[in-house]
Amino acid sequence: MRNAVVLEMIVLMTWLCPRASKHSLVRHSVDAHARSRHQSHRLEDNRMAAISGGVRPASAQDAAACLAIYRPYVQNTAISWEIDVPTVDKMAARIEGLRATHEWLVLERDDQIVGFAYGQPLKRLVAFQFSAETGIYVDVHHHRAGAGRDLYTQLLRRLAERGYRQAFAAITQPNEASNSFHRSFGFQDAGLYRRVAWKHESWHDVAWMQLDLPYSGPNGPPDPIR
């Protein structure tokens, strides 16, 4: 009787083991797939985390640092057309909004954000959706140190990747340094708005410059913005 019980248990275990092995294989396959997806996402995150030379996509957490750079431009110059310094929350909302549609990049040096650049709609009309206006602000202590070039190089590349065809820069005049900086990237003069901006008790002219972004496809209907 005892031998019969033992034999029955052996048969039962033999029948169960293949099923257990099958479930184990399925589980390992699912785990491997999950690990692969996790690694893929991690690689993508790493790629986006540092585009090149300290330049990376901004996040809402960078709003305070960007605002610290931007504040003196608003308060002391006509380079920015804003009269009132935006709040940190408003800056965070701008970053998130433009990251979704265009791009907003920051440059870090020695673990400190020293500049930012972004693309935004040229006009909020459907026919203009493939053209972007650019903006760039660098901390006053990091001028003429390559920060602007690092940021703009990656910003223009990113806008082209997303499908934008034209980049426009609006520059309060006089500002020969910014004019020359944009010309070094291939921007060309597109026009001048005379006495269009009133700030700091003075009228200001605004020059517009334009750049054809790299595009290898036919000169036909554009692809959707990515």
CSV table of C-alpha atoms in Angstrom, one decimal:
chain,number,residue,atom,x,y,z
A,1,MET,CA,0.0,0.0,0.0
A,2,ARG,CA,2.8,2.3,0.9
A,3,ASN,CA,4.6,1.6,-2.3
A,4,ALA,CA,1.4,2.3,-4.3
A,5,VAL,CA,1.1,5.7,-2.6
A,6,VAL,CA,4.7,6.6,-3.4
A,7,LEU,CA,4.3,5.6,-7.0
A,8,GLU,CA,1.1,7.7,-7.2
A,9,MET,CA,3.0,10.7,-5.9
A,10,ILE,CA,5.8,10.2,-8.4
A,11,VAL,CA,3.4,10.0,-11.3
A,12,LEU,CA,1.6,13.2,-10.0
A,13,MET,CA,4.8,15.1,-9.7
A,14,THR,CA,5.9,14.0,-13.2
A,15,TRP,CA,2.6,15.3,-14.6
A,16,LEU,CA,2.9,18.6,-12.7
A,17,CYS,CA,6.5,19.5,-13.4
A,18,PRO,CA,6.2,20.1,-17.2
A,19,ARG,CA,3.4,22.5,-16.5
A,20,ALA,CA,5.4,24.3,-13.8
A,21,SER,CA,8.3,24.5,-16.3
A,22,LYS,CA,6.0,26.0,-18.9
A,23,HIS,CA,4.8,28.7,-16.5
A,24,SER,CA,8.4,29.4,-15.5
A,25,LEU,CA,9.4,29.9,-19.1
A,26,VAL,CA,6.5,32.2,-19.7
A,27,ARG,CA,7.3,34.2,-16.6
A,28,HIS,CA,11.0,34.5,-17.5
A,29,SER,CA,10.1,35.6,-21.0
A,30,VAL,CA,7.8,38.3,-19.7
A,31,ASP,CA,10.5,39.4,-17.2
A,32,ALA,CA,13.1,39.5,-20.0
A,33,HIS,CA,10.7,41.6,-22.1
A,34,ALA,CA,10.1,44.0,-19.3
A,35,ARG,CA,13.8,44.3,-18.6
A,36,SER,CA,14.4,45.0,-22.3
A,37,ARG,CA,11.8,47.7,-22.3
A,38,HIS,CA,13.2,49.2,-19.1
A,39,GLN,CA,16.7,49.3,-20.6
A,40,SER,CA,15.4,50.8,-23.8
A,41,HIS,CA,13.5,53.6,-21.9
A,42,ARG,CA,16.6,54.1,-19.7
A,43,LEU,CA,18.8,54.5,-22.8
A,44,GLU,CA,16.3,57.0,-24.3
A,45,ASP,CA,16.2,58.9,-21.0
A,46,ASN,CA,20.0,59.0,-20.9
A,47,ARG,CA,20.1,60.2,-24.5
A,48,MET,CA,17.7,63.0,-23.7
A,49,ALA,CA,19.3,63.8,-20.4
A,50,ALA,CA,22.5,65.0,-22.0
A,51,ILE,CA,22.3,65.9,-25.7
A,52,SER,CA,25.8,67.3,-26.0
A,53,GLY,CA,28.4,69.3,-24.1
A,54,GLY,CA,26.2,69.9,-21.0
A,55,VAL,CA,23.1,70.8,-23.1
A,56,ARG,CA,19.9,68.9,-22.1
A,57,PRO,CA,16.2,69.2,-22.3
A,58,ALA,CA,14.7,71.4,-19.6
A,59,SER,CA,12.0,70.4,-17.1
A,60,ALA,CA,9.7,72.3,-14.9
A,61,GLN,CA,12.2,71.8,-12.1
A,62,ASP,CA,14.6,74.1,-14.0
A,63,ALA,CA,12.2,77.0,-13.9
A,64,ALA,CA,13.8,78.8,-10.9
A,65,ALA,CA,17.3,78.6,-12.5
A,66,CYS,CA,16.0,79.8,-15.8
A,67,LEU,CA,14.2,82.6,-14.2
A,68,ALA,CA,17.3,83.7,-12.3
A,69,ILE,CA,19.1,84.1,-15.7
A,70,TYR,CA,16.1,85.8,-17.4
A,71,ARG,CA,15.3,88.3,-14.6
A,72,PRO,CA,18.0,90.9,-15.4
A,73,TYR,CA,17.1,90.8,-19.1
A,74,VAL,CA,13.6,91.8,-18.2
A,75,GLN,CA,14.5,94.4,-15.6
A,76,ASN,CA,17.5,96.0,-17.1
A,77,THR,CA,17.3,95.6,-20.9
A,78,ALA,CA,15.1,95.8,-23.9
A,79,ILE,CA,16.4,92.4,-25.2
A,80,SER,CA,13.3,90.9,-23.6
A,81,TRP,CA,10.1,92.6,-24.4
A,82,GLU,CA,8.5,91.6,-21.1
A,83,ILE,CA,7.9,94.4,-18.6
A,84,ASP,CA,7.2,92.3,-15.5
A,85,VAL,CA,9.3,89.4,-14.4
A,86,PRO,CA,7.2,86.1,-14.7
A,87,THR,CA,6.7,83.9,-11.7
A,88,VAL,CA,8.5,80.6,-11.3
A,89,ASP,CA,5.1,78.8,-11.9
A,90,LYS,CA,4.7,80.7,-15.2
A,91,MET,CA,8.2,79.9,-16.3
A,92,ALA,CA,7.6,76.2,-15.5
A,93,ALA,CA,4.4,76.2,-17.5
A,94,ARG,CA,6.3,77.8,-20.5
A,95,ILE,CA,9.0,75.1,-20.3
A,96,GLU,CA,6.5,72.3,-20.3
A,97,GLY,CA,4.4,73.8,-23.0
A,98,LEU,CA,7.3,74.4,-25.4
A,99,ARG,CA,9.0,71.1,-24.7
A,100,ALA,CA,5.8,69.5,-25.9
A,101,THR,CA,5.5,71.5,-29.2
A,102,HIS,CA,9.0,72.9,-30.0
A,103,GLU,CA,11.9,72.6,-27.6
A,104,TRP,CA,13.5,74.1,-24.5
A,105,LEU,CA,17.1,73.3,-23.7
A,106,VAL,CA,19.4,74.3,-20.8
A,107,LEU,CA,23.1,74.3,-20.5
A,108,GLU,CA,24.8,73.1,-17.4
A,109,ARG,CA,28.4,73.8,-16.4
A,110,ASP,CA,29.8,72.7,-13.1
A,111,ASP,CA,26.3,71.5,-12.1
A,112,GLN,CA,24.9,74.9,-12.6
A,113,ILE,CA,22.4,76.1,-15.3
A,114,VAL,CA,24.1,79.0,-17.2
A,115,GLY,CA,21.8,79.4,-20.1
A,116,PHE,CA,18.7,78.3,-21.9
A,117,ALA,CA,17.3,78.4,-25.4
A,118,TYR,CA,13.9,77.6,-26.8
A,119,GLY,CA,11.7,77.5,-29.9
A,120,GLN,CA,8.1,78.8,-29.9
A,121,PRO,CA,5.4,79.4,-32.5
A,122,LEU,CA,6.1,82.2,-35.0
A,123,LYS,CA,2.4,82.9,-35.2
A,124,ARG,CA,-0.5,80.9,-33.7
A,125,LEU,CA,-2.1,80.2,-37.1
A,126,VAL,CA,-2.1,76.8,-38.8
A,127,ALA,CA,-0.4,78.1,-42.0
A,128,PHE,CA,2.6,79.1,-39.9
A,129,GLN,CA,2.9,75.9,-38.0
A,130,PHE,CA,6.2,74.8,-39.7
A,131,SER,CA,8.0,78.0,-38.7
A,132,ALA,CA,9.5,78.6,-35.3
A,133,GLU,CA,10.8,81.7,-33.5
A,134,THR,CA,13.9,81.1,-31.3
A,135,GLY,CA,15.1,82.7,-28.1
A,136,ILE,CA,18.2,82.4,-26.1
A,137,TYR,CA,19.4,83.8,-22.8
A,138,VAL,CA,22.8,83.2,-21.2
A,139,ASP,CA,23.9,84.2,-17.7
A,140,VAL,CA,25.8,87.5,-17.8
A,141,HIS,CA,28.9,85.9,-16.3
A,142,HIS,CA,29.1,83.3,-19.1
A,143,HIS,CA,29.0,85.5,-22.1
A,144,ARG,CA,31.6,84.9,-24.9
A,145,ALA,CA,32.4,81.5,-23.4
A,146,GLY,CA,30.7,79.3,-26.0
A,147,ALA,CA,27.6,78.8,-24.0
A,148,GLY,CA,25.3,80.4,-26.6
A,149,ARG,CA,26.8,78.5,-29.5
A,150,ASP,CA,26.4,75.2,-27.6
A,151,LEU,CA,22.8,75.9,-26.9
A,152,TYR,CA,21.9,77.2,-30.4
A,153,THR,CA,23.6,74.4,-32.2
A,154,GLN,CA,21.5,71.8,-30.4
A,155,LEU,CA,18.3,73.9,-30.5
A,156,LEU,CA,18.4,74.3,-34.3
A,157,ARG,CA,19.2,70.7,-34.7
A,158,ARG,CA,16.3,69.7,-32.6
A,159,LEU,CA,13.8,72.0,-34.3
A,160,ALA,CA,14.9,70.5,-37.7
A,161,GLU,CA,14.4,67.0,-36.3
A,162,ARG,CA,10.9,67.8,-35.2
A,163,GLY,CA,10.0,68.9,-38.8
A,164,TYR,CA,10.3,72.7,-38.6
A,165,ARG,CA,11.4,74.3,-41.9
A,166,GLN,CA,12.2,77.9,-40.9
A,167,ALA,CA,13.7,79.5,-37.8
A,168,PHE,CA,13.2,83.2,-37.1
A,169,ALA,CA,15.0,85.4,-34.6
A,170,ALA,CA,13.6,88.8,-33.5
A,171,ILE,CA,16.5,91.0,-32.1
A,172,THR,CA,16.0,94.4,-30.4
A,173,GLN,CA,18.3,96.9,-32.0
A,174,PRO,CA,21.0,98.0,-31.7
A,175,ASN,CA,22.6,94.6,-30.8
A,176,GLU,CA,25.5,93.9,-33.2
A,177,ALA,CA,26.7,91.1,-31.0
A,178,SER,CA,23.4,89.2,-31.4
A,179,ASN,CA,23.2,90.1,-35.1
A,180,SER,CA,26.7,88.6,-35.7
A,181,PHE,CA,26.0,85.6,-33.6
A,182,HIS,CA,22.9,84.7,-35.7
A,183,ARG,CA,24.7,85.4,-39.0
A,184,SER,CA,27.4,82.9,-37.9
A,185,PHE,CA,24.7,80.2,-38.0
A,186,GLY,CA,23.5,81.2,-41.4
A,187,PHE,CA,20.6,83.5,-40.5
A,188,GLN,CA,19.9,86.2,-43.0
A,189,ASP,CA,18.3,89.6,-42.6
A,190,ALA,CA,14.5,89.3,-43.2
A,191,GLY,CA,13.3,92.8,-42.2
A,192,LEU,CA,13.2,95.6,-39.7
A,193,TYR,CA,10.2,96.7,-37.5
A,194,ARG,CA,10.8,100.3,-36.8
A,195,ARG,CA,9.9,101.9,-33.4
A,196,VAL,CA,7.7,98.9,-32.6
A,197,ALA,CA,8.7,98.1,-28.9
A,198,TRP,CA,8.3,100.6,-26.1
A,199,LYS,CA,10.3,99.8,-23.0
A,200,HIS,CA,12.4,101.8,-20.5
A,201,GLU,CA,10.9,105.0,-21.7
A,202,SER,CA,12.1,104.5,-25.3
A,203,TRP,CA,11.1,103.2,-28.7
A,204,HIS,CA,13.1,100.3,-30.1
A,205,ASP,CA,13.5,98.8,-33.5
A,206,VAL,CA,13.3,95.1,-33.9
A,207,ALA,CA,15.3,93.2,-36.6
A,208,TRP,CA,14.0,89.9,-38.0
A,209,MET,CA,16.5,87.3,-39.2
A,210,GLN,CA,15.6,84.0,-40.9
A,211,LEU,CA,17.3,80.6,-41.3
A,212,ASP,CA,16.3,77.7,-43.6
A,213,LEU,CA,16.5,74.6,-41.4
A,214,PRO,CA,18.1,71.4,-42.9
A,215,TYR,CA,15.6,69.3,-44.7
A,216,SER,CA,16.4,66.4,-47.1
A,217,GLY,CA,12.9,65.7,-48.4
A,218,PRO,CA,11.1,67.1,-51.5
A,219,ASN,CA,10.0,70.7,-51.5
A,220,GLY,CA,6.3,69.7,-51.2
A,221,PRO,CA,3.8,69.4,-48.4
A,222,PRO,CA,5.6,69.2,-45.1
A,223,ASP,CA,5.5,66.2,-42.8
A,224,PRO,CA,3.6,66.6,-39.5
A,225,ILE,CA,5.6,68.1,-36.6
A,226,ARG,CA,6.9,65.3,-34.4
